[in-house]
Short mmCIF file of C-alpha atoms in Angstrom, two decimals:
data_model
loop_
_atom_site.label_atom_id
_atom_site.label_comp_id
_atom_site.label_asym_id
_atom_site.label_seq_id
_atom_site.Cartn_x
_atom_site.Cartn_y
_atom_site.Cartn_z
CA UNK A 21 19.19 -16.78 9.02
CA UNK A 22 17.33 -13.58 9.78
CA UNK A 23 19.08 -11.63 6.60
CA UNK A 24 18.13 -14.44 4.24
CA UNK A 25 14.28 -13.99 5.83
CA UNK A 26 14.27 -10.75 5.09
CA UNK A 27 16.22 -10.60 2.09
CA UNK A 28 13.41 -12.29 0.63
CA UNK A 29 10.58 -10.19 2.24
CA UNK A 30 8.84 -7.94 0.16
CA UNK A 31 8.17 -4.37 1.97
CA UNK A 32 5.92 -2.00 1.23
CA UNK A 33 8.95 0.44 -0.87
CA UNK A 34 8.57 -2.64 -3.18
CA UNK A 35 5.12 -2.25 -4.56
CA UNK A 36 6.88 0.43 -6.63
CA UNK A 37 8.64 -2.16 -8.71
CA UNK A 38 5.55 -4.44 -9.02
CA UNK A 39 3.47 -4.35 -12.55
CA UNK A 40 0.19 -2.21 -12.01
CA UNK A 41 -1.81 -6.46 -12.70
CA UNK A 42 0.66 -7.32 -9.80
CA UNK A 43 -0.04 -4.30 -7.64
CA UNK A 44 -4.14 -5.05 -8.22
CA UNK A 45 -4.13 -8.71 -7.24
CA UNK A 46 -2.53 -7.68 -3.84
CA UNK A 47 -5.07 -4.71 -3.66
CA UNK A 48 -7.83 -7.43 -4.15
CA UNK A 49 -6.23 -9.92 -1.58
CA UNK A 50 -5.32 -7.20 1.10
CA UNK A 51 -8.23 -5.76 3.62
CA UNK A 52 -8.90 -2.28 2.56
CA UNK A 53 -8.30 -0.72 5.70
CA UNK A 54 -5.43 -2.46 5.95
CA UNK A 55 -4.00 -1.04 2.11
CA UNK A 56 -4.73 2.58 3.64
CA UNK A 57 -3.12 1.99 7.11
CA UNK A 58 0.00 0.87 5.30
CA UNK A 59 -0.24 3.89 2.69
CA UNK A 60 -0.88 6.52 5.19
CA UNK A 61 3.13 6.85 5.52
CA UNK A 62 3.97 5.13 1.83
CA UNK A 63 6.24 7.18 0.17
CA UNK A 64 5.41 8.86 -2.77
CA UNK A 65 6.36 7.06 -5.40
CA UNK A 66 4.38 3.59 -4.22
CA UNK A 67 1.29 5.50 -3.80
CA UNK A 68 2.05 6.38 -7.56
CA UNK A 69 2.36 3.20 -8.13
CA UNK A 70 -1.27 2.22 -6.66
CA UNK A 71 -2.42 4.96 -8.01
CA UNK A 72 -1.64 4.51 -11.65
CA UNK A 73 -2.88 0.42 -11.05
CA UNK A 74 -6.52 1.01 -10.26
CA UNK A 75 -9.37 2.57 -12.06
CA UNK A 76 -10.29 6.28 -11.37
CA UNK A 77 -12.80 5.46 -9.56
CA UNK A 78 -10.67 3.00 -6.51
CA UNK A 79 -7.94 5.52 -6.91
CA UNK A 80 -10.43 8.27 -5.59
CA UNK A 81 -11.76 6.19 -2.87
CA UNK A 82 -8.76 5.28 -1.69
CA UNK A 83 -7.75 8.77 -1.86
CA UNK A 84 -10.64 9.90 0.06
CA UNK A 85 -10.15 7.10 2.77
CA UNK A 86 -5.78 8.22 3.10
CA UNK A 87 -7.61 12.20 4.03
CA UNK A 88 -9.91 10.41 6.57
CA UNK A 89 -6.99 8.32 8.14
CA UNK A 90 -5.04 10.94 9.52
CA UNK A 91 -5.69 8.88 13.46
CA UNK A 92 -3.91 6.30 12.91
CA UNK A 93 -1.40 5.51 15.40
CA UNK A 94 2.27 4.14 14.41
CA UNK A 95 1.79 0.88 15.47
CA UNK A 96 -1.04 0.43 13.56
CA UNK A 97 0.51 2.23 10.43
CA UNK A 98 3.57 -0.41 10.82
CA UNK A 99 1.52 -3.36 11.04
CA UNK A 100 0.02 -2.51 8.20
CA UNK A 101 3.08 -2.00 6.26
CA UNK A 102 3.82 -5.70 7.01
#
C-alpha cells in the first residue's frame, strides 16, 4: 500500500517535468517561504524549471530570498520539500 502512495506522490524532482502554467499555479497556491525552504536544496534543474516559469521580476525575488535562506535547518528544508 505504501509504494502505490507514493508512486503517486509528486516530489519536488518532479516540478522539472511540469509545464512552466503548471509550475505557476503551484507557485501561487504554495506559501512563499515555504517554495524557498523546499528550493534551498532543489537540484538544479527544478530551480530551472521555476526559474524559466515566472516573470523576471519573481524569479529575482525568489532568487534574492534562496541567498537570504542559507539558516534553514534540514528539517525544515524537508518539510518543505513535501
Amino acid at each position: 500500500v505504501l509504494k502505490k502512495v507514493q508512486d503517486k506522490m509528486v516530489t519536488l524532482d518532479d516540478l522539472a517535468f511540469l509545464t512552466p502554467q503548471s509550475i505557476q499555479i503551484l507557485l501561487r497556491e504554495v506559501d512563499h517561504k515555504d517554495v524557498i525552504a523546499a528550493l534551498n536544496k532543489a537540484s538544479p534543474e527544478v530551480k530551472e524549471a521555476v526559474y524559466q516559469s515566472v516573470p523576471e521580476r519573481k524569479r529575482q525575488i525568489i532568487e534574492e530570498d534562496l541567498a537570504h535562506a542559507r539558516g534553514l535547518s534540514p528539517l525544515e528544508i524537508e518539510g518543505a520539500q513535501k
